[in-house]
PDB file of C-alpha atoms in Angstrom:
ATOM      1  CA  MET G   1      -4.285 -23.283 -24.386  1.00 53.00           C
ATOM      2  CA  ASN G   2      -2.825 -25.356 -21.562  1.00 64.00           C
ATOM      3  CA  GLU G   3      -3.375 -24.085 -18.110  1.00 76.00           C
ATOM      4  CA  GLN G   4       0.291 -21.997 -16.473  1.00 84.00           C
ATOM      5  CA  ILE G   5       1.604 -24.146 -13.855  1.00 89.00           C
ATOM      6  CA  LEU G   6       4.219 -22.861 -11.028  1.00 90.00           C
ATOM      7  CA  ILE G   7       7.383 -25.100  -9.405  1.00 90.00           C
ATOM      8  CA  LYS G   8       9.055 -23.730  -6.365  1.00 82.00           C
ATOM      9  CA  ASP G   9      11.684 -26.051  -4.788  1.00 82.00           C
ATOM     10  CA  GLY G  10      10.234 -28.864  -6.621  1.00 87.00           C
ATOM     11  CA  VAL G  11       6.875 -28.303  -5.472  1.00 90.00           C
ATOM     12  CA  LYS G  12       4.236 -28.039  -7.492  1.00 92.00           C
ATOM     13  CA  TYR G  13       1.679 -24.948  -7.744  1.00 93.00           C
ATOM     14  CA  ASN G  14      -1.423 -24.953  -9.786  1.00 93.00           C
ATOM     15  CA  LEU G  15      -3.427 -22.012 -11.143  1.00 93.00           C
ATOM     16  CA  TYR G  16      -6.381 -20.658  -9.240  1.00 93.00           C
ATOM     17  CA  GLU G  17      -8.861 -19.876 -10.666  1.00 92.00           C
ATOM     18  CA  TYR G  18     -10.997 -16.746  -8.940  1.00 93.00           C
ATOM     19  CA  LYS G  19     -14.976 -17.899  -8.836  1.00 92.00           C
ATOM     20  CA  LYS G  20     -15.921 -14.174  -7.416  1.00 93.00           C
ATOM     21  CA  GLU G  21     -14.307 -10.804  -7.414  1.00 92.00           C
ATOM     22  CA  ALA G  22     -14.389 -10.615  -3.576  1.00 92.00           C
ATOM     23  CA  GLU G  23     -11.959 -13.214  -3.321  1.00 93.00           C
ATOM     24  CA  LEU G  24      -9.846 -11.102  -5.558  1.00 95.00           C
ATOM     25  CA  GLU G  25     -10.708  -7.854  -4.015  1.00 94.00           C
ATOM     26  CA  LYS G  26      -9.477  -9.529  -0.906  1.00 93.00           C
ATOM     27  CA  MET G  27      -6.130 -10.556  -1.943  1.00 93.00           C
ATOM     28  CA  ILE G  28      -5.782  -7.137  -3.558  1.00 94.00           C
ATOM     29  CA  ILE G  29      -5.980  -5.405   0.098  1.00 92.00           C
ATOM     30  CA  GLU G  30      -3.700  -7.949   1.555  1.00 91.00           C
ATOM     31  CA  TYR G  31      -0.981  -7.404  -0.676  1.00 92.00           C
ATOM     32  CA  CYS G  32      -1.794  -3.252  -1.345  1.00 92.00           C
ATOM     33  CA  LYS G  33       1.625  -2.173   0.163  1.00 90.00           C
ATOM     34  CA  ASP G  34       3.852  -4.972  -2.146  1.00 91.00           C
ATOM     35  CA  ILE G  35       1.788  -3.472  -4.894  1.00 94.00           C
ATOM     36  CA  PHE G  36       1.861   0.290  -4.301  1.00 94.00           C
ATOM     37  CA  GLY G  37       4.679   0.602  -2.218  1.00 89.00           C
ATOM     38  CA  GLU G  38       5.509   0.438   1.730  1.00 87.00           C
ATOM     39  CA  ASN G  39       4.613   3.996   2.468  1.00 88.00           C
ATOM     40  CA  SER G  40       0.834   3.731   0.665  1.00 92.00           C
ATOM     41  CA  LEU G  41      -2.684   3.907   2.678  1.00 94.00           C
ATOM     42  CA  TYR G  42      -5.725   1.685   0.955  1.00 95.00           C
ATOM     43  CA  PHE G  43      -9.121   2.945   1.703  1.00 95.00           C
ATOM     44  CA  ASP G  44     -12.449   0.922   1.123  1.00 91.00           C
ATOM     45  CA  LYS G  45     -14.803   1.609  -1.905  1.00 82.00           C
ATOM     46  CA  GLN G  46     -17.486   4.516  -1.492  1.00 76.00           C
ATOM     47  CA  LYS G  47     -19.737   5.763  -3.940  1.00 71.00           C
ATOM     48  CA  ILE G  48     -19.401   9.234  -5.533  1.00 70.00           C
ATOM     49  CA  GLU G  49     -22.477  11.016  -6.536  1.00 67.00           C
ATOM     50  CA  THR G  50     -22.820  14.379  -8.537  1.00 60.00           C
ATOM     51  CA  LYS G  51     -25.799  16.658  -7.793  1.00 62.00           C
ATOM     52  CA  ALA G  52     -27.461  15.592 -10.885  1.00 61.00           C
ATOM     53  CA  GLY G  53     -27.387  11.887  -9.339  1.00 64.00           C
ATOM     54  CA  ILE G  54     -24.836  10.605 -11.406  1.00 62.00           C
ATOM     55  CA  LYS G  55     -23.363   8.003  -9.174  1.00 67.00           C
ATOM     56  CA  GLY G  56     -19.960   5.817  -9.647  1.00 68.00           C
ATOM     57  CA  ILE G  57     -18.514   3.313  -6.900  1.00 80.00           C
ATOM     58  CA  PRO G  58     -14.946   2.383  -7.510  1.00 86.00           C
ATOM     59  CA  ASP G  59     -13.228  -1.166  -5.727  1.00 89.00           C
ATOM     60  CA  GLY G  60     -11.173   1.531  -3.814  1.00 92.00           C
ATOM     61  CA  PHE G  61      -8.969   3.856  -3.475  1.00 95.00           C
ATOM     62  CA  VAL G  62      -5.132   4.068  -2.503  1.00 96.00           C
ATOM     63  CA  ILE G  63      -2.499   7.500  -2.048  1.00 95.00           C
ATOM     64  CA  SER G  64       0.871   6.791  -2.321  1.00 94.00           C
ATOM     65  CA  LEU G  65       3.080   8.814  -0.249  1.00 91.00           C
ATOM     66  CA  ASP G  66       6.293   8.687  -1.678  1.00 88.00           C
ATOM     67  CA  LEU G  67       5.285   9.784  -5.230  1.00 90.00           C
ATOM     68  CA  LYS G  68       2.405  11.765  -3.742  1.00 91.00           C
ATOM     69  CA  LYS G  69      -0.107  10.213  -6.141  1.00 93.00           C
ATOM     70  CA  TRP G  70      -4.025   8.814  -5.865  1.00 95.00           C
ATOM     71  CA  TYR G  71      -5.352   5.841  -7.743  1.00 95.00           C
ATOM     72  CA  ILE G  72      -8.950   4.889  -8.278  1.00 92.00           C
ATOM     73  CA  LEU G  73      -8.929   0.395  -8.540  1.00 94.00           C
ATOM     74  CA  GLU G  74     -11.143  -1.538 -10.397  1.00 92.00           C
ATOM     75  CA  ILE G  75     -11.267  -5.354  -9.748  1.00 93.00           C
ATOM     76  CA  GLU G  76     -12.505  -7.779 -11.848  1.00 92.00           C
ATOM     77  CA  LEU G  77     -12.599 -11.426 -13.274  1.00 93.00           C
ATOM     78  CA  ALA G  78     -11.643 -11.907 -17.064  1.00 90.00           C
ATOM     79  CA  SER G  79     -14.546 -14.165 -17.400  1.00 89.00           C
ATOM     80  CA  HIS G  80     -16.676 -11.816 -16.901  1.00 86.00           C
ATOM     81  CA  ASP G  81     -18.182  -8.864 -19.707  1.00 86.00           C
ATOM     82  CA  LEU G  82     -15.393  -6.059 -18.986  1.00 84.00           C
ATOM     83  CA  TYR G  83     -16.844  -3.177 -21.109  1.00 83.00           C
ATOM     84  CA  GLN G  84     -20.177  -3.435 -19.315  1.00 84.00           C
ATOM     85  CA  HIS G  85     -18.608  -3.504 -15.644  1.00 81.00           C
ATOM     86  CA  ILE G  86     -15.348  -1.044 -16.175  1.00 85.00           C
ATOM     87  CA  VAL G  87     -16.842   1.620 -19.136  1.00 83.00           C
ATOM     88  CA  PRO G  88     -19.583   2.692 -17.182  1.00 82.00           C
ATOM     89  CA  GLN G  89     -18.310   2.446 -13.770  1.00 80.00           C
ATOM     90  CA  VAL G  90     -15.202   4.584 -14.694  1.00 83.00           C
ATOM     91  CA  THR G  91     -17.189   6.926 -16.651  1.00 83.00           C
ATOM     92  CA  LYS G  92     -19.603   7.707 -14.195  1.00 82.00           C
ATOM     93  CA  PHE G  93     -17.175   8.410 -11.479  1.00 83.00           C
ATOM     94  CA  HIS G  94     -15.321  10.760 -13.910  1.00 83.00           C
ATOM     95  CA  LYS G  95     -17.984  12.723 -14.782  1.00 82.00           C
ATOM     96  CA  ALA G  96     -18.472  12.902 -11.105  1.00 81.00           C
ATOM     97  CA  TYR G  97     -14.937  13.852 -10.313  1.00 83.00           C
ATOM     98  CA  GLN G  98     -14.938  17.017 -12.830  1.00 84.00           C
ATOM     99  CA  SER G  99     -17.027  18.446  -9.761  1.00 84.00           C
ATOM    100  CA  SER G 100     -15.283  20.243  -7.128  1.00 88.00           C
ATOM    101  CA  ASP G 101     -18.145  19.623  -4.549  1.00 88.00           C
ATOM    102  CA  THR G 102     -17.633  15.278  -5.136  1.00 87.00           C
ATOM    103  CA  ARG G 103     -13.103  16.094  -5.173  1.00 90.00           C
ATOM    104  CA  LYS G 104     -14.259  17.864  -1.468  1.00 91.00           C
ATOM    105  CA  LYS G 105     -16.710  14.504  -0.488  1.00 89.00           C
ATOM    106  CA  ILE G 106     -13.793  12.300  -1.700  1.00 91.00           C
ATOM    107  CA  SER G 107     -11.216  14.367   0.367  1.00 93.00           C
ATOM    108  CA  ARG G 108     -13.414  14.641   3.766  1.00 93.00           C
ATOM    109  CA  ALA G 109     -14.002  11.259   3.485  1.00 92.00           C
ATOM    110  CA  LEU G 110     -10.643  10.273   2.930  1.00 94.00           C
ATOM    111  CA  TYR G 111      -9.517  12.761   6.053  1.00 94.00           C
ATOM    112  CA  ASP G 112     -12.297  11.232   8.416  1.00 93.00           C
ATOM    113  CA  ASN G 113     -10.876   7.382   7.850  1.00 92.00           C
ATOM    114  CA  ILE G 114      -7.603   9.065   8.438  1.00 92.00           C
ATOM    115  CA  LYS G 115      -8.770  10.463  12.178  1.00 89.00           C
ATOM    116  CA  GLU G 116     -10.137   6.965  12.854  1.00 90.00           C
ATOM    117  CA  ASN G 117      -6.917   4.797  12.245  1.00 87.00           C
ATOM    118  CA  PRO G 118      -3.643   5.882  13.992  1.00 84.00           C
ATOM    119  CA  ARG G 119      -1.367   4.060  11.782  1.00 84.00           C
ATOM    120  CA  LYS G 120      -2.531   6.120   8.686  1.00 88.00           C
ATOM    121  CA  LYS G 121      -2.453   9.222  11.071  1.00 86.00           C
ATOM    122  CA  THR G 122       1.110   8.348  12.042  1.00 85.00           C
ATOM    123  CA  MET G 123       2.140   7.508   8.340  1.00 86.00           C
ATOM    124  CA  LEU G 124       1.442  10.856   7.295  1.00 88.00           C
ATOM    125  CA  GLU G 125       3.116  12.622  10.216  1.00 84.00           C
ATOM    126  CA  LEU G 126       6.221  10.409  10.058  1.00 81.00           C
ATOM    127  CA  ILE G 127       6.584  12.272   6.383  1.00 80.00           C
ATOM    128  CA  GLY G 128       5.910  15.766   7.984  1.00 82.00           C
ATOM    129  CA  ILE G 129       2.457  16.513   7.486  1.00 83.00           C
ATOM    130  CA  THR G 130       1.350  17.150  10.839  1.00 77.00           C
ATOM    131  CA  GLY G 131      -1.241  19.969  11.150  1.00 75.00           C
ATOM    132  CA  GLU G 132      -2.628  20.231   7.772  1.00 85.00           C
ATOM    133  CA  GLN G 133      -3.442  16.661   6.712  1.00 90.00           C
ATOM    134  CA  TYR G 134      -6.783  17.671   5.028  1.00 92.00           C
ATOM    135  CA  LYS G 135      -5.293  20.687   3.312  1.00 93.00           C
ATOM    136  CA  PHE G 136      -2.909  17.665   1.870  1.00 93.00           C
ATOM    137  CA  LEU G 137      -5.455  15.244   0.885  1.00 94.00           C
ATOM    138  CA  SER G 138      -7.656  17.659  -0.736  1.00 94.00           C
ATOM    139  CA  ASP G 139      -4.656  19.302  -3.027  1.00 95.00           C
ATOM    140  CA  LEU G 140      -3.999  15.517  -3.710  1.00 95.00           C
ATOM    141  CA  ILE G 141      -7.420  14.592  -4.196  1.00 94.00           C
ATOM    142  CA  ASP G 142      -7.638  17.432  -7.389  1.00 93.00           C
ATOM    143  CA  SER G 143      -4.799  16.108  -9.038  1.00 93.00           C
ATOM    144  CA  THR G 144      -5.711  13.521 -11.424  1.00 90.00           C
ATOM    145  CA  PRO G 145      -6.034   9.941 -10.448  1.00 91.00           C
ATOM    146  CA  GLN G 146      -5.108   6.920 -12.163  1.00 92.00           C
ATOM    147  CA  ILE G 147      -7.198   4.068 -12.849  1.00 91.00           C
ATOM    148  CA  VAL G 148      -5.446   0.781 -12.518  1.00 94.00           C
ATOM    149  CA  ILE G 149      -7.462  -2.290 -13.018  1.00 93.00           C
ATOM    150  CA  PHE G 150      -6.741  -5.365 -11.400  1.00 95.00           C
ATOM    151  CA  ILE G 151      -7.664  -8.785 -13.361  1.00 94.00           C
ATOM    152  CA  ASP G 152      -6.863 -12.038 -12.823  1.00 93.00           C
ATOM    153  CA  HIS G 153      -6.345 -13.102 -16.627  1.00 92.00           C
ATOM    154  CA  LYS G 154      -4.901 -10.116 -18.826  1.00 90.00           C
ATOM    155  CA  THR G 155      -6.960 -10.352 -22.387  1.00 88.00           C
ATOM    156  CA  GLN G 156      -6.935  -8.134 -25.715  1.00 89.00           C
ATOM    157  CA  GLU G 157     -10.327  -7.282 -24.075  1.00 87.00           C
ATOM    158  CA  ALA G 158      -9.509  -5.904 -21.199  1.00 86.00           C
ATOM    159  CA  GLU G 159      -6.818  -3.803 -23.341  1.00 88.00           C
ATOM    160  CA  GLU G 160      -9.283  -2.771 -25.397  1.00 87.00           C
ATOM    161  CA  VAL G 161     -11.407  -1.495 -22.500  1.00 84.00           C
ATOM    162  CA  CYS G 162      -8.537   0.436 -21.081  1.00 84.00           C
ATOM    163  CA  ASP G 163      -7.735   2.577 -24.378  1.00 83.00           C
ATOM    164  CA  SER G 164     -11.499   3.792 -24.111  1.00 80.00           C
ATOM    165  CA  LEU G 165     -11.423   5.087 -20.262  1.00 83.00           C
ATOM    166  CA  PRO G 166     -11.246   8.791 -19.880  1.00 77.00           C
ATOM    167  CA  PHE G 167      -8.472   8.793 -17.372  1.00 79.00           C
ATOM    168  CA  GLU G 168      -4.550   7.410 -17.219  1.00 86.00           C
ATOM    169  CA  ASN G 169      -4.791   4.114 -16.591  1.00 88.00           C
ATOM    170  CA  LYS G 170      -2.816   0.639 -15.945  1.00 91.00           C
ATOM    171  CA  ILE G 171      -3.981  -3.409 -15.982  1.00 92.00           C
ATOM    172  CA  ILE G 172      -2.205  -5.503 -13.402  1.00 94.00           C
ATOM    173  CA  GLU G 173      -2.259  -8.793 -13.961  1.00 95.00           C
ATOM    174  CA  PHE G 174      -2.582 -10.713 -10.295  1.00 96.00           C
ATOM    175  CA  LYS G 175      -2.653 -14.479 -10.483  1.00 94.00           C
ATOM    176  CA  THR G 176      -2.800 -17.143  -7.902  1.00 94.00           C
ATOM    177  CA  PHE G 177      -1.121 -20.589  -7.913  1.00 94.00           C
ATOM    178  CA  VAL G 178      -2.209 -22.870  -5.198  1.00 92.00           C
ATOM    179  CA  ARG G 179       0.248 -25.599  -3.885  1.00 92.00           C
ATOM    180  CA  GLU G 180      -0.660 -28.998  -4.777  1.00 90.00           C
ATOM    181  CA  GLY G 181      -2.159 -31.228  -2.772  1.00 87.00           C
ATOM    182  CA  THR G 182      -3.546 -28.205  -0.630  1.00 86.00           C
ATOM    183  CA  GLU G 183      -6.791 -25.961  -0.643  1.00 78.00           C
ATOM    184  CA  ASN G 184      -4.627 -22.749   1.378  1.00 80.00           C
ATOM    185  CA  VAL G 185      -1.149 -22.414   0.545  1.00 87.00           C
ATOM    186  CA  TYR G 186      -1.049 -19.634  -2.185  1.00 89.00           C
ATOM    187  CA  ALA G 187       1.980 -18.112  -4.373  1.00 92.00           C
ATOM    188  CA  HIS G 188       1.036 -15.006  -6.292  1.00 93.00           C
ATOM    189  CA  LEU G 189       2.258 -13.428  -9.208  1.00 93.00           C
ATOM    190  CA  PHE G 190       1.921  -9.448 -10.163  1.00 93.00           C
ATOM    191  CA  GLU G 191       3.646  -6.246 -11.246  1.00 91.00           C
ATOM    192  CA  PRO G 192       4.183  -4.022  -8.474  1.00 91.00           C
ATOM    193  CA  LEU G 193       3.307  -0.367  -9.370  1.00 86.00           C
ATOM    194  CA  HIS G 194       6.089   1.120  -7.239  1.00 77.00           C
ATOM    195  CA  GLU G 195       9.463   0.965  -8.033  1.00 65.00           C
ATOM    196  CA  SER G 196      12.201  -0.115  -5.802  1.00 50.00           C
ATOM    197  CA  LYS G 197      14.706   3.023  -5.135  1.00 49.00           C
ATOM    198  CA  PRO G 198      18.508   2.592  -6.170  1.00 41.00           C
ATOM    199  CA  ARG G 199      20.754   2.650  -3.386  1.00 37.00           C
ATOM    200  CA  GLU G 200      23.085   6.183  -3.066  1.00 42.00           C
ATOM    201  CA  SER G 201      26.608   5.205  -3.984  1.00 38.00           C
ATOM    202  CA  LYS G 202      29.036   6.434  -1.435  1.00 37.00           C
ATOM    203  CA  GLU G 203      30.339   9.422  -3.047  1.00 40.00           C
ATOM    204  CA  SER G 204      27.100  11.038  -3.875  1.00 37.00           C
ATOM    205  CA  PRO G 205      26.961  14.231  -2.192  1.00 37.00           C
ATOM    206  CA  ALA G 206      23.592  14.912  -1.986  1.00 36.00           C
ATOM    207  CA  ARG G 207      23.011  13.459   1.483  1.00 34.00           C
ATOM    208  CA  GLU G 208      24.640  11.250   4.114  1.00 36.00           C
ATOM    209  CA  LYS G 209      24.242   7.691   3.225  1.00 34.00           C
ATOM    210  CA  ILE G 210      22.394   5.460   6.011  1.00 36.00           C
ATOM    211  CA  GLU G 211      23.965   2.703   7.316  1.00 35.00           C
ATOM    212  CA  ILE G 212      21.611   0.450   8.841  1.00 36.00           C
ATOM    213  CA  SER G 213      22.124  -3.227  10.034  1.00 35.00           C
ATOM    214  CA  SER G 214      19.695  -6.118   9.121  1.00 36.00           C
ATOM    215  CA  THR G 215      18.701  -8.480  10.882  1.00 37.00           C
ATOM    216  CA  THR G 216      21.358 -10.821   9.848  1.00 37.00           C
ATOM    217  CA  SER G 217      23.706  -9.522  12.619  1.00 36.00           C
ATOM    218  CA  GLN G 218      25.374 -11.753  14.887  1.00 37.00           C
ATOM    219  CA  ASP G 219      23.334 -10.973  18.087  1.00 50.00           C
ATOM    220  CA  ARG G 220      19.439 -10.710  16.817  1.00 63.00           C
ATOM    221  CA  ASN G 221      18.223 -10.090  20.300  1.00 78.00           C
ATOM    222  CA  LYS G 222      19.389  -6.307  19.475  1.00 85.00           C
ATOM    223  CA  ILE G 223      18.251  -5.158  15.784  1.00 88.00           C
ATOM    224  CA  PRO G 224      19.195  -1.495  14.604  1.00 89.00           C
ATOM    225  CA  ILE G 225      16.140   0.891  14.000  1.00 91.00           C
ATOM    226  CA  PHE G 226      15.557   3.798  12.713  1.00 89.00           C
ATOM    227  CA  THR G 227      12.828   6.652  12.167  1.00 89.00           C
ATOM    228  CA  ARG G 228      12.402  10.104  10.470  1.00 85.00           C
ATOM    229  CA  TYR G 229      10.933  12.978  11.935  1.00 81.00           C
ATOM    230  CA  LYS G 230      10.551  16.488  10.293  1.00 77.00           C
ATOM    231  CA  GLY G 231      13.738  15.812   8.226  1.00 74.00           C
ATOM    232  CA  LYS G 232      15.928  14.647  11.014  1.00 81.00           C
ATOM    233  CA  GLU G 233      16.775  10.806  11.515  1.00 82.00           C
ATOM    234  CA  TYR G 234      17.179   9.359  14.715  1.00 89.00           C
ATOM    235  CA  ARG G 235      18.700   5.752  15.614  1.00 90.00           C
ATOM    236  CA  ALA G 236      17.786   3.445  18.360  1.00 91.00           C
ATOM    237  CA  THR G 237      17.975  -0.316  19.302  1.00 91.00           C
ATOM    238  CA  PHE G 238      14.736  -2.806  19.430  1.00 91.00           C
ATOM    239  CA  ILE G 239      15.272  -5.163  22.240  1.00 90.00           C
ATOM    240  CA  LYS G 240      13.764  -8.266  20.676  1.00 87.00           C
ATOM    241  CA  LEU G 241      13.230 -10.448  24.027  1.00 85.00           C
ATOM    242  CA  LYS G 242      12.744  -7.553  25.835  1.00 86.00           C
ATOM    243  CA  GLN G 243       9.955  -5.786  22.846  1.00 90.00           C
ATOM    244  CA  GLN G 244      11.333  -2.637  23.874  1.00 92.00           C
ATOM    245  CA  VAL G 245      13.186   0.414  22.751  1.00 93.00           C
ATOM    246  CA  GLU G 246      16.793   1.418  23.977  1.00 92.00           C
ATOM    247  CA  TYR G 247      17.232   5.226  22.881  1.00 92.00           C
ATOM    248  CA  LYS G 248      20.268   7.366  24.684  1.00 89.00           C
ATOM    249  CA  GLY G 249      20.803   4.917  26.950  1.00 87.00           C
ATOM    250  CA  LYS G 250      17.034   4.550  27.848  1.00 89.00           C
ATOM    251  CA  LEU G 251      14.449   1.828  27.803  1.00 91.00           C
ATOM    252  CA  GLY G 252      10.832   2.175  27.050  1.00 91.00           C
ATOM    253  CA  SER G 253       8.046   1.017  24.641  1.00 91.00           C
ATOM    254  CA  PRO G 254       8.437   1.918  20.908  1.00 91.00           C
ATOM    255  CA  SER G 255       5.414   3.944  21.612  1.00 89.00           C
ATOM    256  CA  GLY G 256       6.497   5.884  24.638  1.00 90.00           C
ATOM    257  CA  ILE G 257      10.390   6.145  23.132  1.00 91.00           C
ATOM    258  CA  GLY G 258       8.921   7.471  19.595  1.00 89.00           C
ATOM    259  CA  LYS G 259       6.314   9.887  22.089  1.00 88.00           C
ATOM    260  CA  GLN G 260       9.784  11.724  23.491  1.00 87.00           C
ATOM    261  CA  ILE G 261      11.212  12.423  20.000  1.00 86.00           C
ATOM    262  CA  ILE G 262       7.444  14.031  18.442  1.00 83.00           C
ATOM    263  CA  ASP G 263       7.125  15.966  21.185  1.00 73.00           C
ATOM    264  CA  ALA G 264       3.503  16.057  20.928  1.00 65.00           C
ATOM    265  CA  GLY G 265       0.029  13.802  20.973  1.00 68.00           C
ATOM    266  CA  SER G 266       0.668  10.359  20.574  1.00 76.00           C
ATOM    267  CA  VAL G 267       2.406   7.524  17.908  1.00 84.00           C
ATOM    268  CA  ASN G 268       1.972   4.119  16.935  1.00 87.00           C
ATOM    269  CA  GLY G 269       5.742   3.262  17.598  1.00 88.00           C
ATOM    270  CA  TRP G 270       5.768  -0.474  16.047  1.00 90.00           C
ATOM    271  CA  ILE G 271       4.651   1.757  12.766  1.00 89.00           C
ATOM    272  CA  PHE G 272       6.946   5.051  13.642  1.00 88.00           C
ATOM    273  CA  TRP G 273       9.978   3.088  14.414  1.00 91.00           C
ATOM    274  CA  LYS G 274      11.600   0.951  10.876  1.00 90.00           C
ATOM    275  CA  TYR G 275      14.273  -1.697  10.295  1.00 87.00           C
ATOM    276  CA  VAL G 276      15.591  -3.127   7.611  1.00 81.00           C
ATOM    277  CA  ASP G 277      15.461  -7.074   6.863  1.00 77.00           C
ATOM    278  CA  SER G 278      17.580  -9.640   5.625  1.00 70.00           C
ATOM    279  CA  ASP G 279      16.511  -8.640   1.807  1.00 68.00           C
ATOM    280  CA  GLY G 280      17.374  -4.724   2.164  1.00 68.00           C
ATOM    281  CA  LYS G 281      14.036  -3.953   2.344  1.00 76.00           C
ATOM    282  CA  THR G 282      12.414  -1.160   4.976  1.00 82.00           C
ATOM    283  CA  LYS G 283       9.955  -2.088   7.711  1.00 86.00           C
ATOM    284  CA  PRO G 284       8.155  -1.224  10.440  1.00 89.00           C
ATOM    285  CA  ILE G 285       9.157  -3.129  13.756  1.00 90.00           C
ATOM    286  CA  ASP G 286       5.827  -4.533  14.370  1.00 88.00           C
ATOM    287  CA  ASN G 287       6.717  -7.100  11.462  1.00 86.00           C
ATOM    288  CA  LEU G 288       9.263  -7.923  15.258  1.00 86.00           C
ATOM    289  CA  ARG G 289       6.353  -7.978  17.347  1.00 79.00           C
ATOM    290  CA  ARG G 290       5.653 -10.898  19.484  1.00 61.00           C
ATOM    291  CA  ARG G 291       2.444 -12.074  18.789  1.00 47.00           C
TER     292      ARG G 291
END
């Protein structure tokens, strides 16, 4: 079978062959939000063990705040023995997961990680989960997860392996191409797990349609931004040159203005405030930050 190539704007990209799983794992982490959605949280791998000593070490966990769903990640290379790599690992985790003690350990580990990560903590607060974050995680982990298997080449063996797994599962083929004549210019091909939400029509009576100008506005220094907190929407303007937010006639840092809105504790304003880019995608203003 001939090797695939990708051509973009007349430039040739050759298929990249991963040598180690760690390479592919790094890419999955980097593009996690493109795969699972902007409102998703990634957590590193950790050992799960039952009282009887049955151990399982998934390659990572992801929580989708939009879908209220969690995922167990398995990252493999097609060149490996997939049955020997995936089935024992997932089977052990499935056995461990059936224990309420194991689920509590997972919930506690994720909660501790969120407490130490202001970005993740703020993302939960933005969807209205403030004082009961551990309960939210505990209830979520009590629900059945989905196994997502990432592989550089989807094969018949991979599909047969998935048929034998105890959890609901999905294979995502993650292919990488490298620009010809370079060593570090890549293009990636994969199917996102999340779906883009369709825009509401003007006739929709459900709620007011949000109209926010994108960064294609003539005045690129002033960018319309917004946030939602406890079911209410707030709009402001990001002054790009000053790297500040203007809200109700007052100018301040993104975090300072954000704190006025939540009126309690601290907030990472660079994640709290959002804007709509030229492609119509909602992104945190951290993307506009002057590095």
